[in-house]
Coordinates of C-alpha atoms and ligand atoms in Angstrom, one line a residue:
M1 CA -3.8 11.5 -24.8
T2 CA -2.7 12.5 -21.3
V3 CA -0.5 9.8 -19.8
I4 CA -1.0 9.5 -16.0
K5 CA 2.1 8.4 -14.2
A6 CA 2.7 6.8 -10.8
L7 CA 5.9 5.9 -9.0
T8 CA 6.2 3.1 -6.5
I9 CA 9.1 3.1 -4.0
A10 CA 9.1 -0.4 -2.6
G11 CA 10.7 -3.9 -2.4
S12 CA 10.9 -6.4 -5.2
D13 CA 9.0 -9.7 -4.8
S14 CA 10.5 -12.3 -7.1
G15 CA 7.3 -14.3 -6.9
G16 CA 5.4 -11.4 -8.5
G17 CA 2.4 -11.2 -6.2
A18 CA 3.4 -8.3 -3.8
G19 CA 5.8 -5.4 -3.7
I20 CA 7.0 -3.6 -6.9
Q21 CA 5.6 -6.3 -9.1
A22 CA 2.0 -6.1 -7.7
D23 CA 2.2 -2.3 -7.9
L24 CA 3.3 -2.1 -11.5
K25 CA 0.7 -4.8 -12.5
T26 CA -2.0 -2.8 -10.7
F27 CA -1.0 0.5 -12.2
Q28 CA -1.0 -1.1 -15.7
E29 CA -4.5 -2.6 -15.2
L30 CA -5.8 0.8 -14.2
Y31 CA -4.2 2.5 -17.2
V32 CA -1.6 4.4 -15.2
Y33 CA 2.1 4.4 -16.4
G34 CA 4.1 2.7 -13.7
M35 CA 7.6 3.6 -12.6
S36 CA 9.7 2.2 -9.7
A37 CA 12.5 2.9 -7.2
I38 CA 13.5 -0.4 -5.6
T39 CA 14.5 -0.3 -1.9
A40 CA 15.3 -4.0 -1.4
V41 CA 15.3 -7.2 -3.4
T42 CA 13.6 -10.2 -1.8
A43 CA 13.9 -13.8 -2.8
Q44 CA 10.3 -14.7 -2.3
N45 CA 7.6 -17.1 -3.5
T46 CA 4.2 -18.3 -2.4
L47 CA 5.8 -20.3 0.5
G48 CA 7.6 -17.4 2.1
V49 CA 10.6 -15.1 2.0
Q50 CA 13.9 -16.9 1.5
G51 CA 16.1 -13.8 1.5
V52 CA 16.2 -10.0 1.8
H53 CA 18.9 -7.8 0.2
P54 CA 18.4 -4.1 0.9
L55 CA 19.9 -1.5 -1.5
P56 CA 22.0 1.4 -0.3
A57 CA 19.9 4.4 0.6
R58 CA 21.9 6.6 -1.8
F59 CA 20.9 4.2 -4.7
V60 CA 17.3 4.4 -3.8
V61 CA 17.7 8.2 -4.0
E62 CA 19.4 7.9 -7.4
Q63 CA 16.4 6.0 -8.8
I64 CA 14.0 8.6 -7.4
D65 CA 16.1 11.4 -8.9
S66 CA 16.2 9.7 -12.3
V67 CA 12.4 9.5 -12.3
F68 CA 11.6 13.0 -11.1
S69 CA 14.2 14.7 -13.3
D70 CA 12.5 13.4 -16.4
L71 CA 9.1 11.7 -15.8
R72 CA 7.3 13.7 -13.0
P73 CA 4.8 11.2 -11.4
D74 CA 1.2 12.3 -10.6
A75 CA 1.3 10.2 -7.4
V76 CA 3.8 8.3 -5.4
K77 CA 3.4 5.1 -3.3
T78 CA 5.7 3.7 -0.7
G79 CA 5.8 0.0 0.3
M80 CA 8.6 -1.9 1.9
L81 CA 11.2 0.6 3.1
Y82 CA 13.3 -1.7 5.3
S83 CA 15.5 0.7 7.3
S84 CA 15.6 4.2 8.9
E85 CA 18.3 5.3 6.5
I86 CA 16.1 4.5 3.5
I87 CA 13.1 6.1 5.2
A88 CA 15.0 9.4 5.9
A89 CA 16.3 9.5 2.4
V90 CA 12.9 8.9 0.8
A91 CA 11.2 11.5 3.0
E92 CA 13.8 14.1 2.1
R93 CA 13.2 13.5 -1.6
I94 CA 9.4 13.5 -1.2
S95 CA 9.7 16.9 0.5
R96 CA 12.2 18.3 -2.0
Y97 CA 10.0 17.3 -5.0
R98 CA 6.9 18.6 -3.2
V99 CA 4.9 15.4 -3.7
D100 CA 1.3 16.2 -2.8
K101 CA -0.2 12.7 -3.5
L102 CA 1.8 10.4 -1.3
V103 CA 0.3 7.0 -0.4
I104 CA 2.2 5.2 2.4
D105 CA 1.6 1.5 2.8
P106 CA 3.5 1.0 6.1
V107 CA 4.7 -2.6 5.2
M108 CA 6.2 -4.3 8.3
I109 CA 5.9 -8.1 8.1
A110 CA 5.4 -10.6 5.3
K111 CA 2.6 -13.2 5.7
G112 CA 5.1 -15.9 6.8
G113 CA 6.5 -13.7 9.5
T114 CA 9.7 -12.3 7.9
S115 CA 10.4 -8.7 8.9
L116 CA 10.3 -6.2 5.9
L117 CA 10.9 -3.2 8.2
K118 CA 13.6 -3.2 10.9
S119 CA 12.0 -2.5 14.3
E120 CA 14.3 0.5 14.8
A121 CA 12.7 2.0 11.6
V122 CA 9.1 2.3 12.9
E123 CA 10.0 5.6 14.7
A124 CA 11.5 7.0 11.5
L125 CA 8.5 6.1 9.5
I126 CA 6.2 7.9 12.0
L127 CA 8.5 10.9 12.4
H128 CA 9.8 11.5 8.9
L129 CA 7.3 10.0 6.4
L130 CA 3.8 10.0 8.1
P131 CA 3.5 13.8 8.1
L132 CA 4.0 13.8 4.3
A133 CA 1.2 11.4 3.6
L134 CA -1.9 12.2 1.7
V135 CA -3.0 8.8 3.0
V136 CA -1.6 6.0 5.1
T137 CA -3.0 2.4 4.7
P138 CA -2.0 0.2 7.6
N139 CA -3.5 -3.2 8.3
I140 CA -4.6 -3.9 11.9
P141 CA -1.2 -5.1 13.2
E142 CA 0.6 -2.2 11.6
A143 CA -1.9 0.3 13.0
E144 CA -1.4 -1.3 16.4
V145 CA 2.4 -0.9 16.2
M146 CA 2.2 2.7 15.1
T147 CA -0.4 3.8 17.6
R148 CA 0.7 1.5 20.5
M149 CA -2.9 0.6 21.1
E150 CA -4.7 -2.7 20.8
I151 CA -7.3 -2.8 18.1
R152 CA -10.3 -5.2 18.5
T153 CA -13.5 -3.3 17.6
I154 CA -14.5 -0.9 14.9
A155 CA -14.4 1.8 17.6
D156 CA -10.8 0.9 18.2
R157 CA -10.1 1.2 14.5
R158 CA -11.6 4.7 14.5
E159 CA -9.5 5.7 17.5
A160 CA -6.3 4.4 15.8
A161 CA -7.2 6.3 12.7
R162 CA -7.6 9.5 14.7
R163 CA -4.2 9.0 16.3
L164 CA -2.5 8.4 12.9
H165 CA -4.2 11.6 11.6
D166 CA -2.9 13.4 14.7
L167 CA 0.6 12.1 13.8
G168 CA 0.3 13.9 10.5
A169 CA -1.3 11.7 7.8
A170 CA -4.0 13.8 6.1
N171 CA -6.2 10.7 5.5
V172 CA -6.0 7.2 7.1
I173 CA -7.4 3.9 5.8
I174 CA -7.3 1.0 8.3
K175 CA -7.6 -2.2 6.4
G176 CA -9.7 -5.0 7.9
G177 CA -8.2 -8.1 6.2
H178 CA -6.8 -9.3 9.5
D179 CA -10.2 -9.4 11.2
A180 CA -10.7 -13.1 11.6
V181 CA -14.0 -12.9 13.4
N182 CA -16.5 -11.4 10.9
D183 CA -17.8 -12.6 7.5
M184 CA -17.6 -9.1 6.3
I185 CA -14.3 -7.4 6.0
T186 CA -14.4 -3.6 6.7
D187 CA -11.8 -1.0 5.8
I188 CA -12.3 2.4 7.4
V189 CA -11.5 5.6 5.7
Y190 CA -10.9 8.7 7.8
D191 CA -10.3 12.2 6.4
G192 CA -9.7 14.0 9.6
T193 CA -13.4 14.8 10.0
S194 CA -15.6 11.9 9.0
F195 CA -15.4 8.1 8.7
T196 CA -16.5 6.0 5.8
E197 CA -16.7 2.2 6.0
L198 CA -16.0 0.0 3.0
S199 CA -17.4 -3.5 3.7
E200 CA -17.2 -6.5 1.5
R201 CA -17.9 -10.2 2.0
R202 CA -14.8 -12.1 3.2
V203 CA -13.3 -14.3 0.4
D204 CA -12.3 -17.6 1.8
T205 CA -9.0 -18.3 0.0
V206 CA -5.3 -19.0 0.7
H207 CA -4.4 -17.0 -2.4
S208 CA -4.2 -13.6 -0.7
H209 CA -0.5 -12.8 -1.1
G210 CA -0.1 -9.1 -1.9
T211 CA -3.6 -7.8 -1.1
G212 CA -2.2 -4.9 0.9
C213 CA 0.3 -3.8 -1.9
T214 CA -2.4 -4.2 -4.5
F215 CA -5.0 -2.2 -2.5
A216 CA -2.5 0.7 -2.0
A217 CA -1.4 0.6 -5.7
A218 CA -5.0 0.8 -7.0
L219 CA -5.6 3.7 -4.6
T220 CA -2.4 5.4 -5.8
A221 CA -3.4 4.9 -9.5
Q222 CA -6.9 6.4 -8.9
L223 CA -5.5 9.4 -6.9
A224 CA -3.0 10.0 -9.7
K225 CA -6.0 10.3 -12.1
G226 CA -7.6 12.9 -9.8
T227 CA -10.3 10.7 -8.2
E228 CA -11.3 11.9 -4.8
M229 CA -10.2 9.9 -1.7
R230 CA -13.4 8.0 -0.9
E231 CA -14.1 7.1 -4.4
A232 CA -10.5 6.0 -5.0
A233 CA -10.6 3.9 -1.9
S234 CA -13.8 2.3 -3.0
I235 CA -12.4 1.4 -6.4
A236 CA -9.2 0.0 -4.8
R237 CA -11.5 -2.1 -2.5
E238 CA -13.3 -3.4 -5.6
F239 CA -10.1 -4.1 -7.4
V240 CA -8.8 -6.3 -4.5
Q241 CA -12.2 -8.0 -4.0
A242 CA -12.1 -9.1 -7.7
A243 CA -8.4 -10.1 -7.5
L244 CA -9.2 -12.4 -4.5
T245 CA -12.4 -13.8 -5.9
D246 CA -11.2 -14.8 -9.3
T247 CA -8.2 -16.7 -8.0
L248 CA -5.2 -17.8 -10.2
G249 CA -4.4 -20.7 -7.9
I250 CA -0.7 -20.8 -8.7
G251 CA 2.1 -21.8 -6.3
S252 CA 1.9 -24.3 -3.5
G253 CA 1.5 -21.8 -0.7
H254 CA -0.2 -18.4 -0.4
G255 CA -0.6 -17.6 -4.0
P256 CA -0.8 -14.2 -5.6
T257 CA -4.1 -12.3 -6.2
N258 CA -5.3 -12.0 -9.8
H259 CA -4.5 -8.6 -11.1
W260 CA -6.4 -9.2 -14.3
A261 CA -9.7 -9.8 -12.6
Y262 CA -10.9 -6.3 -12.1
A263 CA -10.7 -5.3 -15.7
K264 CA -12.1 -8.6 -16.8
H265 CA -15.1 -8.2 -14.5
K266 CA -15.7 -4.6 -15.3
G267 CA -15.2 -5.0 -19.0
V268 CA -14.1 -1.4 -19.1
I269 CA -11.1 0.5 -17.7
V270 CA -12.0 3.1 -15.1
Ligands
ATP301 N1 -10.2 -12.6 2.8 C1 -10.5 -11.4 2.3 N2 -11.7 -11.2 1.7 C2 -12.0 -9.9 1.2 N3 -11.1 -8.9 1.3 C3 -9.9 -9.0 1.9 C4 -9.5 -10.3 2.4 N4 -8.3 -10.1 3.0 C5 -7.9 -8.9 2.7 N5 -8.9 -8.2 2.1 C6 -8.9 -6.8 1.7 O1 -7.6 -6.6 1.0 C7 -7.1 -5.3 1.3 C8 -5.7 -5.5 2.1 O2 -6.1 -5.8 3.4 P1 -5.1 -6.6 4.5 O3 -5.6 -6.2 5.8 O4 -5.0 -8.0 4.1 O5 -3.8 -5.9 4.1 P2 -2.3 -6.4 4.4 O6 -2.2 -7.2 5.6 O7 -1.5 -5.1 4.4 O8 -2.0 -7.2 3.1 P3 -0.7 -8.1 2.9 O9 -1.0 -9.5 3.3 O10 -0.4 -8.0 1.4 O11 0.5 -7.5 3.7 C9 -8.1 -4.6 2.2 O12 -8.9 -3.8 1.3 C10 -8.9 -5.8 2.8 O13 -10.2 -5.4 3.0
HMH302 C1 8.6 -6.9 -1.3 C2 7.4 -7.1 -0.5 N1 6.7 -6.0 -0.2 C3 5.5 -6.1 0.6 C4 5.1 -7.4 1.0 C5 3.9 -7.5 1.9 O1 2.9 -8.2 1.3 C6 5.9 -8.5 0.6 N2 5.5 -9.7 1.0 N3 7.0 -8.3 -0.1

């Protein structure tokens, strides 16, 4: 049996719904062996983020080196990176290890409003990391910050995707979860040539903590297996839709999505 492996470089969410925990659960559900390099530890639950404690950049690098020197991953995902020091260090290692399947989820702000990326680090993310991306997966506010444009319509999303591609990301997926207007939620996938729209019915739930991490982790798992970009994005979309629909209903705030739901509904592992 060939074991497919993926590495997530991200922050820890003590509540288990987002960050490293969401990534590893998602990898596991999709039969990918999960590994982690933790950038920051958050004290977090369904009510919000109570504390953030970043790790030194050199210790993030030490974790990455430990993984690569022994367990070469088939794909790498980044999530919360917190500072420009951590971003520069991660980018250097991604280049050094010639990672060709890098998924960047440009995590900036938690749902309750806590910053997970210092504002000074946005430029570093764009300059150092974006050019290394096989795919970047911003939500609408993150895409607005990175492109410095306002995104209202699907045409705006396409323009933002073109700009992020021009900044160096080979593929761009702009997620539509923050579109409060429509009953359908549309993610757009841009490969530098053509656009694909992934539309699903909006799930009306407060239990949506970690959707972004879960989407990018499912995408990473599929890319690690060799699935092509559009198909991988479509499976990731399906994974999140199931995780939002078959809700766990735990916690008294914005609860986690259900990482078991996809396999349960499919009955088989893809
Ligand atoms: N209410 C919803 N119903 C259906 N799909 C949703 C809903 N909210 C988000 N999604 C989907 O979940 C994925 C993540 O999208 P979203 O825009 O919420 O990312 P995000 O803001 O980065 O997530 P997070 O809140 O974890 O930071 C996308 O595939 C999006 O289409
Ligand atoms: C650690 C961590 N990463 C990402 C997110 C975004 O959902 C979060 N809330 N916490």
